[in-house]
């Protein structure tokens, strides 16, 4: 039986895995800010969760409900929530760039872990339009709390803080858009 010492793996300069490793780890995270990098990575995962949930909710709303849901839903909920999904995805991309500027490699989508309470797959089980909107509203609220916790930290670099304040402002607008779709009594 051979061991790794007997037959070391062939790694050439043209090896795709070596190229990926060099690309992703060319600028390792500074040791002074690993907690900040971890917090921003968690925020990126939360934004991804919100984007996924909003995309599923929007598709279900678009497929299910004719205009004027009897539960008091107003406006175009599928369109509003689809726009939110796109905005969350754009913020995922911005957070990935921010992590790269800090010297860290953002996780790839297949490496994300679920950090928000609601799972998009749970929305597929016979939910009414009001329940879908309430789930989106609760997700927006939970995501806002992520931004609040990160911005309360002392170790956030000033350029990153400014970016996150802009994201939190957008997030407040999202909360208002979702809240306008349905009466407050229907929120989860």
PDB file of C-alpha atoms in Angstrom:
ATOM      1  CA  UNK A   1       0.000   0.000   0.000  1.00  0.00           C
ATOM      2  CA  UNK A   2       1.382   3.401  -0.895  1.00  0.00           C
ATOM      3  CA  UNK A   3       1.366   6.439   1.333  1.00  0.00           C
ATOM      4  CA  UNK A   4       1.403  10.133   0.565  1.00  0.00           C
ATOM      5  CA  UNK A   5       5.108  10.147   1.350  1.00  0.00           C
ATOM      6  CA  UNK A   6       5.745   7.487  -1.285  1.00  0.00           C
ATOM      7  CA  UNK A   7       3.560   9.034  -3.987  1.00  0.00           C
ATOM      8  CA  UNK A   8       3.059  12.747  -3.397  1.00  0.00           C
ATOM      9  CA  UNK A   9       0.176  14.239  -5.398  1.00  0.00           C
ATOM     10  CA  UNK A  10       1.179  15.875  -8.648  1.00  0.00           C
ATOM     11  CA  UNK A  11       0.667  19.610  -8.422  1.00  0.00           C
ATOM     12  CA  UNK A  12       1.917  21.540 -11.380  1.00  0.00           C
ATOM     13  CA  UNK A  13       1.889  25.262 -12.031  1.00  0.00           C
ATOM     14  CA  UNK A  14      -1.077  24.654 -14.349  1.00  0.00           C
ATOM     15  CA  UNK A  15      -3.117  22.784 -11.721  1.00  0.00           C
ATOM     16  CA  UNK A  16      -6.634  24.252 -11.465  1.00  0.00           C
ATOM     17  CA  UNK A  17      -6.764  23.645  -7.724  1.00  0.00           C
ATOM     18  CA  UNK A  18      -3.450  25.412  -7.235  1.00  0.00           C
ATOM     19  CA  UNK A  19      -4.688  28.342  -9.308  1.00  0.00           C
ATOM     20  CA  UNK A  20      -7.904  28.563  -7.216  1.00  0.00           C
ATOM     21  CA  UNK A  21      -5.940  28.381  -3.977  1.00  0.00           C
ATOM     22  CA  UNK A  22      -3.613  31.137  -5.103  1.00  0.00           C
ATOM     23  CA  UNK A  23      -6.505  33.297  -6.237  1.00  0.00           C
ATOM     24  CA  UNK A  24      -8.617  32.859  -3.088  1.00  0.00           C
ATOM     25  CA  UNK A  25      -5.790  33.071  -0.594  1.00  0.00           C
ATOM     26  CA  UNK A  26      -3.499  35.621  -2.211  1.00  0.00           C
ATOM     27  CA  UNK A  27      -4.441  38.121   0.483  1.00  0.00           C
ATOM     28  CA  UNK A  28      -5.236  36.273   3.704  1.00  0.00           C
ATOM     29  CA  UNK A  29      -7.397  37.946   6.284  1.00  0.00           C
ATOM     30  CA  UNK A  30      -5.379  40.120   8.608  1.00  0.00           C
ATOM     31  CA  UNK A  31      -4.968  38.502  11.996  1.00  0.00           C
ATOM     32  CA  UNK A  32      -6.062  41.711  13.713  1.00  0.00           C
ATOM     33  CA  UNK A  33      -9.649  41.472  12.374  1.00  0.00           C
ATOM     34  CA  UNK A  34     -10.772  37.834  12.244  1.00  0.00           C
ATOM     35  CA  UNK A  35     -13.889  38.562  14.321  1.00  0.00           C
ATOM     36  CA  UNK A  36     -14.888  41.365  11.944  1.00  0.00           C
ATOM     37  CA  UNK A  37     -14.324  39.092   8.942  1.00  0.00           C
ATOM     38  CA  UNK A  38     -16.476  36.411  10.591  1.00  0.00           C
ATOM     39  CA  UNK A  39     -19.258  38.918  11.351  1.00  0.00           C
ATOM     40  CA  UNK A  40     -19.283  40.204   7.771  1.00  0.00           C
ATOM     41  CA  UNK A  41     -19.299  36.644   6.449  1.00  0.00           C
ATOM     42  CA  UNK A  42     -22.297  35.879   8.663  1.00  0.00           C
ATOM     43  CA  UNK A  43     -24.022  39.007   7.328  1.00  0.00           C
ATOM     44  CA  UNK A  44     -23.311  37.859   3.772  1.00  0.00           C
ATOM     45  CA  UNK A  45     -24.938  34.513   4.592  1.00  0.00           C
ATOM     46  CA  UNK A  46     -27.941  36.313   6.122  1.00  0.00           C
ATOM     47  CA  UNK A  47     -28.341  38.426   2.970  1.00  0.00           C
ATOM     48  CA  UNK A  48     -28.182  35.242   0.889  1.00  0.00           C
ATOM     49  CA  UNK A  49     -30.879  33.668   3.082  1.00  0.00           C
ATOM     50  CA  UNK A  50     -33.076  36.747   2.662  1.00  0.00           C
ATOM     51  CA  UNK A  51     -32.540  36.751  -1.110  1.00  0.00           C
ATOM     52  CA  UNK A  52     -33.497  33.066  -1.300  1.00  0.00           C
ATOM     53  CA  UNK A  53     -36.590  33.475   0.852  1.00  0.00           C
ATOM     54  CA  UNK A  54     -37.781  36.548  -1.052  1.00  0.00           C
ATOM     55  CA  UNK A  55     -37.235  34.841  -4.408  1.00  0.00           C
ATOM     56  CA  UNK A  56     -39.311  31.821  -3.349  1.00  0.00           C
ATOM     57  CA  UNK A  57     -42.038  34.003  -1.800  1.00  0.00           C
ATOM     58  CA  UNK A  58     -42.214  36.166  -4.934  1.00  0.00           C
ATOM     59  CA  UNK A  59     -42.517  33.162  -7.228  1.00  0.00           C
ATOM     60  CA  UNK A  60     -45.243  31.627  -5.063  1.00  0.00           C
ATOM     61  CA  UNK A  61     -47.118  34.929  -4.865  1.00  0.00           C
ATOM     62  CA  UNK A  62     -46.900  35.411  -8.623  1.00  0.00           C
ATOM     63  CA  UNK A  63     -48.156  31.893  -9.311  1.00  0.00           C
ATOM     64  CA  UNK A  64     -50.909  31.761  -6.714  1.00  0.00           C
ATOM     65  CA  UNK A  65     -52.891  34.872  -6.132  1.00  0.00           C
ATOM     66  CA  UNK A  66     -55.142  36.870  -8.359  1.00  0.00           C
ATOM     67  CA  UNK A  67     -55.220  40.592  -7.572  1.00  0.00           C
ATOM     68  CA  UNK A  68     -57.001  41.488  -4.358  1.00  0.00           C
ATOM     69  CA  UNK A  69     -56.292  38.714  -1.874  1.00  0.00           C
ATOM     70  CA  UNK A  70     -59.222  38.502   0.542  1.00  0.00           C
ATOM     71  CA  UNK A  71     -56.822  38.631   3.512  1.00  0.00           C
ATOM     72  CA  UNK A  72     -56.216  42.331   2.935  1.00  0.00           C
ATOM     73  CA  UNK A  73     -53.045  42.168   0.850  1.00  0.00           C
ATOM     74  CA  UNK A  74     -52.618  45.331  -1.185  1.00  0.00           C
ATOM     75  CA  UNK A  75     -50.414  46.387  -4.072  1.00  0.00           C
ATOM     76  CA  UNK A  76     -48.208  44.041  -6.109  1.00  0.00           C
ATOM     77  CA  UNK A  77     -46.649  41.799  -3.476  1.00  0.00           C
ATOM     78  CA  UNK A  78     -44.916  39.487  -5.975  1.00  0.00           C
ATOM     79  CA  UNK A  79     -43.234  42.408  -7.723  1.00  0.00           C
ATOM     80  CA  UNK A  80     -42.186  44.141  -4.508  1.00  0.00           C
ATOM     81  CA  UNK A  81     -40.753  40.982  -2.977  1.00  0.00           C
ATOM     82  CA  UNK A  82     -39.003  40.015  -6.230  1.00  0.00           C
ATOM     83  CA  UNK A  83     -37.342  43.448  -6.188  1.00  0.00           C
ATOM     84  CA  UNK A  84     -36.246  42.802  -2.602  1.00  0.00           C
ATOM     85  CA  UNK A  85     -34.695  39.472  -3.646  1.00  0.00           C
ATOM     86  CA  UNK A  86     -32.661  41.281  -6.313  1.00  0.00           C
ATOM     87  CA  UNK A  87     -31.581  43.951  -3.817  1.00  0.00           C
ATOM     88  CA  UNK A  88     -30.483  41.303  -1.316  1.00  0.00           C
ATOM     89  CA  UNK A  89     -28.468  39.549  -4.014  1.00  0.00           C
ATOM     90  CA  UNK A  90     -26.806  42.835  -4.973  1.00  0.00           C
ATOM     91  CA  UNK A  91     -25.863  43.367  -1.332  1.00  0.00           C
ATOM     92  CA  UNK A  92     -24.420  39.827  -1.223  1.00  0.00           C
ATOM     93  CA  UNK A  93     -22.155  40.812  -4.094  1.00  0.00           C
ATOM     94  CA  UNK A  94     -21.207  44.075  -2.362  1.00  0.00           C
ATOM     95  CA  UNK A  95     -20.411  42.262   0.892  1.00  0.00           C
ATOM     96  CA  UNK A  96     -18.247  39.761  -0.990  1.00  0.00           C
ATOM     97  CA  UNK A  97     -16.293  42.684  -2.462  1.00  0.00           C
ATOM     98  CA  UNK A  98     -15.989  44.240   0.996  1.00  0.00           C
ATOM     99  CA  UNK A  99     -14.569  41.010   2.380  1.00  0.00           C
ATOM    100  CA  UNK A 100     -12.066  40.889  -0.471  1.00  0.00           C
ATOM    101  CA  UNK A 101     -11.013  44.477   0.273  1.00  0.00           C
ATOM    102  CA  UNK A 102     -10.383  43.428   3.874  1.00  0.00           C
ATOM    103  CA  UNK A 103      -8.164  40.617   2.617  1.00  0.00           C
ATOM    104  CA  UNK A 104     -10.579  37.740   3.106  1.00  0.00           C
ATOM    105  CA  UNK A 105     -12.092  35.324   0.638  1.00  0.00           C
ATOM    106  CA  UNK A 106     -15.881  35.319   0.776  1.00  0.00           C
ATOM    107  CA  UNK A 107     -17.450  31.880   0.934  1.00  0.00           C
ATOM    108  CA  UNK A 108     -18.844  30.483  -2.279  1.00  0.00           C
ATOM    109  CA  UNK A 109     -22.649  30.041  -2.379  1.00  0.00           C
ATOM    110  CA  UNK A 110     -22.386  26.282  -1.855  1.00  0.00           C
ATOM    111  CA  UNK A 111     -20.445  26.988   1.364  1.00  0.00           C
ATOM    112  CA  UNK A 112     -23.096  29.245   2.909  1.00  0.00           C
ATOM    113  CA  UNK A 113     -24.793  28.099   6.068  1.00  0.00           C
ATOM    114  CA  UNK A 114     -28.348  29.076   6.989  1.00  0.00           C
ATOM    115  CA  UNK A 115     -28.353  31.863   9.567  1.00  0.00           C
ATOM    116  CA  UNK A 116     -31.893  33.248   9.405  1.00  0.00           C
ATOM    117  CA  UNK A 117     -34.791  31.497  11.122  1.00  0.00           C
ATOM    118  CA  UNK A 118     -36.997  30.898   8.096  1.00  0.00           C
ATOM    119  CA  UNK A 119     -36.166  28.356   5.433  1.00  0.00           C
ATOM    120  CA  UNK A 120     -37.397  29.147   1.903  1.00  0.00           C
ATOM    121  CA  UNK A 121     -38.416  25.509   1.409  1.00  0.00           C
ATOM    122  CA  UNK A 122     -40.923  25.824   4.263  1.00  0.00           C
ATOM    123  CA  UNK A 123     -42.811  28.468   2.295  1.00  0.00           C
ATOM    124  CA  UNK A 124     -43.899  25.931  -0.298  1.00  0.00           C
ATOM    125  CA  UNK A 125     -46.419  24.224   1.995  1.00  0.00           C
ATOM    126  CA  UNK A 126     -49.806  25.778   1.305  1.00  0.00           C
ATOM    127  CA  UNK A 127     -49.147  29.294   2.492  1.00  0.00           C
ATOM    128  CA  UNK A 128     -51.590  32.121   1.821  1.00  0.00           C
ATOM    129  CA  UNK A 129     -50.394  35.374   0.310  1.00  0.00           C
ATOM    130  CA  UNK A 130     -50.645  37.045   3.715  1.00  0.00           C
ATOM    131  CA  UNK A 131     -48.498  34.321   5.307  1.00  0.00           C
ATOM    132  CA  UNK A 132     -45.876  34.616   2.560  1.00  0.00           C
ATOM    133  CA  UNK A 133     -45.715  38.372   3.019  1.00  0.00           C
ATOM    134  CA  UNK A 134     -45.544  37.968   6.792  1.00  0.00           C
ATOM    135  CA  UNK A 135     -42.616  35.544   6.413  1.00  0.00           C
ATOM    136  CA  UNK A 136     -40.829  38.060   4.171  1.00  0.00           C
ATOM    137  CA  UNK A 137     -41.514  40.830   6.701  1.00  0.00           C
ATOM    138  CA  UNK A 138     -40.150  38.742   9.570  1.00  0.00           C
ATOM    139  CA  UNK A 139     -37.054  37.928   7.511  1.00  0.00           C
ATOM    140  CA  UNK A 140     -36.500  41.617   6.770  1.00  0.00           C
ATOM    141  CA  UNK A 141     -36.795  42.373  10.505  1.00  0.00           C
ATOM    142  CA  UNK A 142     -34.311  39.641  11.386  1.00  0.00           C
ATOM    143  CA  UNK A 143     -31.844  40.873   8.776  1.00  0.00           C
ATOM    144  CA  UNK A 144     -32.097  44.410  10.146  1.00  0.00           C
ATOM    145  CA  UNK A 145     -31.079  43.072  13.561  1.00  0.00           C
ATOM    146  CA  UNK A 146     -27.927  41.601  11.936  1.00  0.00           C
ATOM    147  CA  UNK A 147     -27.000  45.047  10.623  1.00  0.00           C
ATOM    148  CA  UNK A 148     -27.718  46.659  14.001  1.00  0.00           C
ATOM    149  CA  UNK A 149     -25.465  44.167  15.833  1.00  0.00           C
ATOM    150  CA  UNK A 150     -22.570  44.618  13.401  1.00  0.00           C
ATOM    151  CA  UNK A 151     -22.810  48.398  13.396  1.00  0.00           C
ATOM    152  CA  UNK A 152     -22.721  48.378  17.220  1.00  0.00           C
ATOM    153  CA  UNK A 153     -19.236  46.833  17.124  1.00  0.00           C
ATOM    154  CA  UNK A 154     -16.194  48.992  17.788  1.00  0.00           C
ATOM    155  CA  UNK A 155     -13.913  47.196  15.330  1.00  0.00           C
ATOM    156  CA  UNK A 156     -15.773  48.074  12.101  1.00  0.00           C
ATOM    157  CA  UNK A 157     -13.401  50.032   9.815  1.00  0.00           C
ATOM    158  CA  UNK A 158     -14.836  53.417   8.826  1.00  0.00           C
ATOM    159  CA  UNK A 159     -15.233  52.733   5.067  1.00  0.00           C
ATOM    160  CA  UNK A 160     -16.994  49.457   5.881  1.00  0.00           C
ATOM    161  CA  UNK A 161     -19.195  51.199   8.469  1.00  0.00           C
ATOM    162  CA  UNK A 162     -20.301  53.741   5.841  1.00  0.00           C
ATOM    163  CA  UNK A 163     -21.190  50.951   3.408  1.00  0.00           C
ATOM    164  CA  UNK A 164     -23.093  49.049   6.083  1.00  0.00           C
ATOM    165  CA  UNK A 165     -24.999  52.177   7.105  1.00  0.00           C
ATOM    166  CA  UNK A 166     -26.106  52.517   3.484  1.00  0.00           C
ATOM    167  CA  UNK A 167     -27.180  48.880   3.445  1.00  0.00           C
ATOM    168  CA  UNK A 168     -29.098  49.324   6.716  1.00  0.00           C
ATOM    169  CA  UNK A 169     -30.858  52.367   5.266  1.00  0.00           C
ATOM    170  CA  UNK A 170     -31.908  50.287   2.244  1.00  0.00           C
ATOM    171  CA  UNK A 171     -33.013  47.587   4.654  1.00  0.00           C
ATOM    172  CA  UNK A 172     -35.280  50.054   6.488  1.00  0.00           C
ATOM    173  CA  UNK A 173     -36.847  50.944   3.131  1.00  0.00           C
ATOM    174  CA  UNK A 174     -37.413  47.230   2.471  1.00  0.00           C
ATOM    175  CA  UNK A 175     -39.147  46.820   5.801  1.00  0.00           C
ATOM    176  CA  UNK A 176     -41.463  49.719   4.966  1.00  0.00           C
ATOM    177  CA  UNK A 177     -42.256  48.286   1.519  1.00  0.00           C
ATOM    178  CA  UNK A 178     -43.181  44.887   2.923  1.00  0.00           C
ATOM    179  CA  UNK A 179     -45.161  46.400   5.801  1.00  0.00           C
ATOM    180  CA  UNK A 180     -47.207  48.418   3.298  1.00  0.00           C
ATOM    181  CA  UNK A 181     -48.330  45.223   1.550  1.00  0.00           C
ATOM    182  CA  UNK A 182     -50.398  43.813   4.378  1.00  0.00           C
ATOM    183  CA  UNK A 183     -51.966  44.899   7.670  1.00  0.00           C
ATOM    184  CA  UNK A 184     -49.728  44.704  10.751  1.00  0.00           C
ATOM    185  CA  UNK A 185     -52.140  42.234  12.395  1.00  0.00           C
ATOM    186  CA  UNK A 186     -51.043  39.572   9.903  1.00  0.00           C
ATOM    187  CA  UNK A 187     -47.304  39.812  10.636  1.00  0.00           C
ATOM    188  CA  UNK A 188     -45.711  36.746  12.208  1.00  0.00           C
TER     189      UNK A 188
END
